[in-house]
Amino acid sequence: MVTPLLSFDFGQFMPPLLRGAGVTVGLVLASGIAGTIIGVVFGIGRSAPLAPVRWLASIYTNFIRGIPILIILLFLYYEIPLLFPYATFSQTITAMIGLSVYAGAYMAEIFRGSIQAIPRGQLEAGEALGLNYLQKMRYVVLPQALKIAVPPGIGFLIALVKASSLVSVIAATDLTRAGRIITSQNHAPLATFLVVAALYFVISYPLSLLGRWYERRLA
Amino acid sequence: MSTPAMILAQDIHKRFGDLEVLKGIDAEVDEREVVCLIGPSGSGKSTLLRCMNALEKFQKGHITICGHDLTGSKTNVNEVRRDVGMVFQSFNVFPHMLVLDNLMLAPMKVLKVSKAEARERAMALLEKVGLVDKAKVYPTKLSGGQQQRVAIARALAMQPKVMLFDEPTSALDPETVGEVLEVMKALAEEGMTMMVVTHEMGFAREVADRVLFMDNGVVVEQGPPREIFDNPQHDRTRAFLSKIL
Amino acid sequence: MTIDFGAVLPYLPVMLKALGISIEVTVLSFFIGSVLGIFVYLGRRSGLAPLRWLAHGFIEVFRNTPLLVQLYLIYFGLPEVGINLNPFWSTLAGMTLNNAAYTAEIFRAGIESVPNGLVEAAGALGMRFSQTFRFIVLKPAIRNVLPALTNQFIVLFLFSSVGSVISLNELTSALADLNQRTLRTLEIFTIGGILYYLTSAVIAGSSRLAERYLFRW
């Protein structure tokens, strides 16, 4: 194990790996933010007074959470050129769309759970004060739900960091793909992917610590 | 005079980190005696009670209970606990077992009593606490008062020589407090040796042979309930009683 | 090209066969990994500090790195040190270790969630530690962990698709292959997605049924 590790040329290969790590972080941030927005909208949609809205939100969140992220990415990768034959789409954009659709469904489920966790009395109190549906959501439900959603939200962000490695399969040049390109040059997959794994750990572990810290603060 | 005390605690010291919660407690409970521990919350009464069956360790002092010396390092805690029944504030009935199984488990597994005998004992005890019709029900379906009666019957199923009660009615709805106190009173009348931490002054006055008033980790005064309630000698006792009565 | 599901229906048996491999690798890695997870959990609670660190490190490493990179290490990296595993065994090994790290945490949470009062009550009745664990802690703990375990099982199943990247011929791999052959992307991936979704739904549904049957309190 030692020999292959020593043979890894950090000077030559760290810059492309770090660029890949930058793409990974960027993808996770962008799709994390987009996913949170989608999640809030669909999470509220799950408890909307209109039944068709509830069904739509429910189909989206449940179906996406029942299929692999890789299927979503592959589908977009092959389907987008068929739908828009003349547009040139960067794979990074396709990856971002796929990860956002994926993140949105999980975030929506997290928000649904958080909204449910708010005691009924809060809603009744809002009603008794004469607030309408949107006012109740805006001033009573959402502020409390967002707070409850933070620990599972951070947990999902960690899952998103790892899931984002699959964008390498559709040719987006993230950290994992940078690693694959390097192994085709240095033929040292063990050392290269150990470094790649370490870089993922560096991205993900602080999030784990943050989640644990926040949970302890809530308790 | 000749029978040795059922519980004898001498100079018990107990600390949680820097906080000394018991500062040299002496207490004694004779056979067939009912002793109530009263006092403000945080006075150390529950901790003292929990020391009696080794749920809490103490740093200094001696406890003998039903002939077992709790101080000796060779004491088998489980042997002590067979003789000492305990009832908790939060019932702690086993939620995944039928009421009947709650009562049969420990006699079968700890005392190795046969299933038939354990069942017989259990049914007799359910009769006694007025819950025969709940034998085949899960405890989660019962009210707090009913759950606590199950917990009392479960402790009695081990045929203990002493019963310890740790604020048995504090977690109950007011309307179910009475049914639990009735069961405890009946138990006292049968001659069970009991040590009861309680905030129910009416119960203490009526049922206790002796009342111990604790405050801030010491026993401030003790005596027959009439003396403690009607003629307290210490200011702290008076202050406490004036707040609670 | 118009949408025509009829055109891809003849390929359904191929998909179902591939789904069988997805399920096989998931079930195996779930059970082996969960048993391993019990040991990792026990390691975390061990009195020996080095064992605790080892278990903790194992959990953190596998929870904070992607399965895909783990599979690359096993499939492409291990041959460098003389360990050659085919795609099936590589995927199985990666998923098993991954599952062990996750279930170890699930077991910890489940056992810690059994109220301490129940353990005390059992102690006060004179029950030994082993009796308390077997009769008092185990069943409520299983009930507490079942939803999380089910969820983990579904996540594991969905991530078995990653095996396709190291050329395991499971469902995702079959879908990509059929897509190249037929160029009916929408139809192929819709049916594939539905197969994944239905399998997940069946897992979730049977878990709920089992829960209702097993835990009646």
Short mmCIF file of C-alpha atoms in Angstrom, two decimals, chain B:
data_model
loop_
_atom_site.label_atom_id
_atom_site.label_comp_id
_atom_site.label_asym_id
_atom_site.label_seq_id
_atom_site.Cartn_x
_atom_site.Cartn_y
_atom_site.Cartn_z
CA MET B 1 -37.15 -4.05 70.01
CA SER B 2 -35.52 -7.37 69.28
CA THR B 3 -36.14 -7.48 65.52
CA PRO B 4 -33.39 -5.71 63.60
CA ALA B 5 -34.43 -2.82 61.39
CA MET B 6 -35.54 -3.71 57.85
CA ILE B 7 -33.63 -0.75 56.47
CA LEU B 8 -30.77 0.85 58.31
CA ALA B 9 -28.90 3.72 56.69
CA GLN B 10 -25.99 5.32 58.52
CA ASP B 11 -24.16 8.51 57.60
CA ILE B 12 -24.90 8.31 53.86
CA HIS B 13 -22.94 10.75 51.73
CA LYS B 14 -23.61 11.10 48.04
CA ARG B 15 -22.29 13.57 45.52
CA PHE B 16 -22.87 14.15 41.82
CA GLY B 17 -19.61 15.75 40.75
CA ASP B 18 -19.22 18.86 42.89
CA LEU B 19 -22.79 18.77 44.14
CA GLU B 20 -23.26 17.04 47.48
CA VAL B 21 -26.87 15.84 47.52
CA LEU B 22 -26.78 13.68 50.66
CA LYS B 23 -24.79 15.05 53.57
CA GLY B 24 -24.73 12.29 56.14
CA ILE B 25 -28.18 10.74 56.32
CA ASP B 26 -29.27 8.40 59.10
CA ALA B 27 -32.54 6.60 58.57
CA GLU B 28 -34.22 3.50 59.85
CA VAL B 29 -37.32 1.58 58.82
CA ASP B 30 -38.58 -1.25 61.01
CA GLU B 31 -40.48 -4.27 59.86
CA ARG B 32 -44.13 -3.48 58.99
CA GLU B 33 -43.40 0.20 59.30
CA VAL B 34 -44.43 2.83 56.73
CA VAL B 35 -42.05 5.77 56.47
CA CYS B 36 -42.78 8.77 54.26
CA LEU B 37 -39.99 11.02 53.02
CA ILE B 38 -41.14 14.58 52.44
CA GLY B 39 -39.32 17.76 51.55
CA PRO B 40 -38.80 20.30 48.78
CA SER B 41 -37.66 19.10 45.37
CA GLY B 42 -33.91 18.80 45.20
CA SER B 43 -33.71 17.94 48.89
CA GLY B 44 -32.27 14.51 48.11
CA LYS B 45 -35.24 12.29 49.06
CA SER B 46 -35.42 10.44 45.74
CA THR B 47 -31.66 9.99 45.67
CA LEU B 48 -31.75 8.51 49.18
CA LEU B 49 -34.52 6.11 48.15
CA ARG B 50 -32.60 5.06 45.05
CA CYS B 51 -29.53 4.33 47.17
CA MET B 52 -31.62 1.77 49.08
CA ASN B 53 -31.62 -0.70 46.19
CA ALA B 54 -28.32 0.34 44.66
CA LEU B 55 -29.78 2.28 41.74
CA GLU B 56 -27.45 5.00 42.98
CA LYS B 57 -24.02 4.49 44.47
CA PHE B 58 -23.03 6.44 47.56
CA GLN B 59 -19.53 7.49 48.51
CA LYS B 60 -19.63 7.09 52.27
CA GLY B 61 -21.78 5.39 54.89
CA HIS B 62 -23.56 2.07 55.37
CA ILE B 63 -26.89 0.66 54.27
CA THR B 64 -28.32 -2.66 55.35
CA ILE B 65 -31.59 -3.67 53.80
CA CYS B 66 -33.43 -6.97 54.44
CA GLY B 67 -30.22 -8.34 55.90
CA HIS B 68 -28.08 -7.43 52.87
CA ASP B 69 -25.15 -5.11 53.38
CA LEU B 70 -25.06 -2.73 50.40
CA THR B 71 -21.68 -1.37 51.36
CA GLY B 72 -19.78 -4.62 50.92
CA SER B 73 -18.14 -4.92 47.53
CA LYS B 74 -19.16 -8.59 47.41
CA THR B 75 -22.87 -7.81 47.63
CA ASN B 76 -24.81 -9.22 44.72
CA VAL B 77 -27.01 -6.32 43.74
CA ASN B 78 -29.49 -8.55 41.96
CA GLU B 79 -29.97 -10.62 45.12
CA VAL B 80 -30.75 -7.47 47.09
CA ARG B 81 -33.23 -6.33 44.48
CA ARG B 82 -35.19 -9.57 44.67
CA ASP B 83 -36.15 -8.61 48.21
CA VAL B 84 -36.78 -4.95 47.49
CA GLY B 85 -39.67 -3.82 45.30
CA MET B 86 -39.47 -0.45 43.61
CA VAL B 87 -42.15 1.78 42.10
CA PHE B 88 -41.06 4.68 39.92
CA GLN B 89 -42.53 8.11 39.31
CA SER B 90 -42.69 7.38 35.57
CA PHE B 91 -44.21 3.85 36.01
CA ASN B 92 -41.68 2.25 33.65
CA VAL B 93 -44.05 -0.55 32.73
CA PHE B 94 -42.69 -2.54 29.79
CA PRO B 95 -44.65 -1.20 26.80
CA HIS B 96 -44.06 -4.20 24.53
CA MET B 97 -45.55 -6.77 26.89
CA LEU B 98 -49.13 -7.49 27.92
CA VAL B 99 -49.96 -6.45 31.47
CA LEU B 100 -49.91 -10.11 32.52
CA ASP B 101 -46.47 -10.64 30.97
CA ASN B 102 -45.18 -7.54 32.75
CA LEU B 103 -46.05 -9.28 36.03
CA MET B 104 -44.78 -12.74 35.02
CA LEU B 105 -41.41 -11.85 33.50
CA ALA B 106 -39.21 -11.22 36.55
CA PRO B 107 -40.61 -14.07 38.72
CA MET B 108 -39.95 -16.49 35.85
CA LYS B 109 -36.56 -15.20 34.76
CA VAL B 110 -35.10 -14.09 38.09
CA LEU B 111 -36.78 -16.38 40.65
CA LYS B 112 -37.21 -19.28 38.18
CA VAL B 113 -40.82 -19.68 39.22
CA SER B 114 -42.85 -21.97 36.91
CA LYS B 115 -45.02 -20.35 34.29
CA ALA B 116 -48.21 -21.66 35.87
CA GLU B 117 -47.29 -20.33 39.28
CA ALA B 118 -46.16 -16.98 37.89
CA ARG B 119 -49.48 -16.65 36.12
CA GLU B 120 -51.41 -17.55 39.26
CA ARG B 121 -49.46 -15.02 41.29
CA ALA B 122 -49.93 -12.39 38.63
CA MET B 123 -53.69 -12.88 38.40
CA ALA B 124 -54.02 -12.72 42.19
CA LEU B 125 -52.11 -9.45 42.24
CA LEU B 126 -54.14 -7.99 39.39
CA GLU B 127 -57.22 -8.85 41.40
CA LYS B 128 -55.72 -7.01 44.34
CA VAL B 129 -54.99 -3.84 42.35
CA GLY B 130 -58.35 -4.10 40.57
CA LEU B 131 -57.07 -4.75 37.04
CA VAL B 132 -58.00 -8.37 36.33
CA ASP B 133 -59.88 -7.32 33.22
CA LYS B 134 -56.72 -5.62 31.87
CA ALA B 135 -54.51 -8.73 32.03
CA LYS B 136 -54.43 -9.18 28.25
CA VAL B 137 -54.06 -5.52 27.35
CA TYR B 138 -50.91 -3.62 26.40
CA PRO B 139 -50.01 -1.06 29.09
CA THR B 140 -49.93 1.75 26.51
CA LYS B 141 -53.71 1.43 26.37
CA LEU B 142 -54.05 2.17 30.10
CA SER B 143 -54.38 5.44 32.00
CA GLY B 144 -51.47 6.64 34.13
CA GLY B 145 -53.15 5.47 37.32
CA GLN B 146 -53.76 2.02 35.86
CA GLN B 147 -50.17 1.79 34.62
CA GLN B 148 -48.88 2.68 38.05
CA ARG B 149 -51.08 0.00 39.63
CA VAL B 150 -49.60 -2.48 37.14
CA ALA B 151 -46.13 -1.31 38.19
CA ILE B 152 -47.00 -1.87 41.87
CA ALA B 153 -48.35 -5.35 41.10
CA ARG B 154 -45.24 -6.10 39.04
CA ALA B 155 -43.01 -5.23 42.01
CA LEU B 156 -45.21 -7.29 44.39
CA ALA B 157 -44.98 -10.31 42.08
CA MET B 158 -41.40 -10.73 43.30
CA GLN B 159 -42.81 -11.09 46.85
CA PRO B 160 -40.48 -8.43 48.21
CA LYS B 161 -39.89 -7.83 51.89
CA VAL B 162 -39.72 -4.05 51.41
CA MET B 163 -41.38 -1.71 48.94
CA LEU B 164 -39.81 1.57 47.85
CA PHE B 165 -42.03 4.19 46.22
CA ASP B 166 -40.40 7.09 44.37
CA GLU B 167 -43.05 9.82 44.04
CA PRO B 168 -45.56 7.27 42.71
CA THR B 169 -48.33 9.81 42.08
CA SER B 170 -46.35 12.82 40.84
CA ALA B 171 -46.78 12.00 37.15
CA LEU B 172 -50.50 11.21 37.41
CA ASP B 173 -53.58 13.15 36.43
CA PRO B 174 -55.29 14.38 39.58
CA GLU B 175 -58.32 12.13 39.10
CA THR B 176 -56.20 8.95 39.06
CA VAL B 177 -54.05 9.77 42.10
CA GLY B 178 -56.66 8.37 44.48
CA GLU B 179 -56.79 4.86 43.03
CA VAL B 180 -53.00 4.47 43.37
CA LEU B 181 -52.97 5.79 46.93
CA GLU B 182 -55.80 3.35 47.80
CA VAL B 183 -53.68 0.41 46.63
CA MET B 184 -50.72 1.68 48.64
CA LYS B 185 -52.84 2.16 51.69
CA ALA B 186 -54.20 -1.38 51.47
CA LEU B 187 -50.64 -2.63 51.16
CA ALA B 188 -49.64 -0.74 54.30
CA GLU B 189 -52.58 -2.18 56.20
CA GLU B 190 -51.46 -5.68 55.27
CA GLY B 191 -48.20 -4.94 57.04
CA MET B 192 -45.84 -4.31 54.14
CA THR B 193 -42.68 -2.45 55.07
CA MET B 194 -42.70 0.69 52.94
CA MET B 195 -40.56 3.71 52.27
CA VAL B 196 -42.42 6.35 50.29
CA VAL B 197 -41.12 9.57 48.76
CA THR B 198 -44.23 11.66 48.28
CA HIS B 199 -45.79 15.07 47.96
CA GLU B 200 -49.19 13.71 49.07
CA MET B 201 -49.35 15.11 52.58
CA GLY B 202 -52.81 13.65 53.18
CA PHE B 203 -51.46 10.17 52.49
CA ALA B 204 -48.44 10.73 54.72
CA ARG B 205 -50.60 11.97 57.57
CA GLU B 206 -53.06 9.09 57.30
CA VAL B 207 -50.88 6.11 56.47
CA ALA B 208 -47.32 6.81 57.64
CA ASP B 209 -46.06 5.58 60.98
CA ARG B 210 -43.23 8.06 60.73
CA VAL B 211 -42.45 11.04 58.55
CA LEU B 212 -38.92 12.19 57.66
CA PHE B 213 -38.56 15.78 56.55
CA MET B 214 -35.51 16.29 54.36
CA ASP B 215 -34.05 19.53 53.12
CA ASN B 216 -30.79 20.26 51.35
CA GLY B 217 -29.35 16.77 51.82
CA VAL B 218 -30.04 16.33 55.53
CA VAL B 219 -32.88 14.94 57.63
CA VAL B 220 -34.13 18.05 59.40
CA GLU B 221 -36.60 16.28 61.65
CA GLN B 222 -38.62 13.11 61.94
CA GLY B 223 -41.44 11.74 64.01
CA PRO B 224 -45.07 10.58 63.92
CA PRO B 225 -47.06 12.45 61.25
CA ARG B 226 -49.17 14.26 63.81
CA GLU B 227 -46.12 15.82 65.42
CA ILE B 228 -44.46 16.77 62.16
CA PHE B 229 -47.56 18.24 60.58
CA ASP B 230 -49.20 19.83 63.62
CA ASN B 231 -46.22 20.77 65.71
CA PRO B 232 -43.05 21.04 63.63
CA GLN B 233 -39.97 21.94 65.66
CA HIS B 234 -37.83 23.50 62.94
CA ASP B 235 -38.32 26.68 60.94
CA ARG B 236 -37.45 24.91 57.69
CA THR B 237 -40.16 22.33 58.30
CA ARG B 238 -42.65 25.05 59.11
CA ALA B 239 -41.70 27.03 56.02
CA PHE B 240 -42.06 23.97 53.79
CA LEU B 241 -45.40 22.93 55.27
CA SER B 242 -46.85 26.41 55.08
CA LYS B 243 -46.06 26.46 51.35
CA ILE B 244 -47.43 23.04 50.55
CA LEU B 245 -50.51 22.73 52.78
#
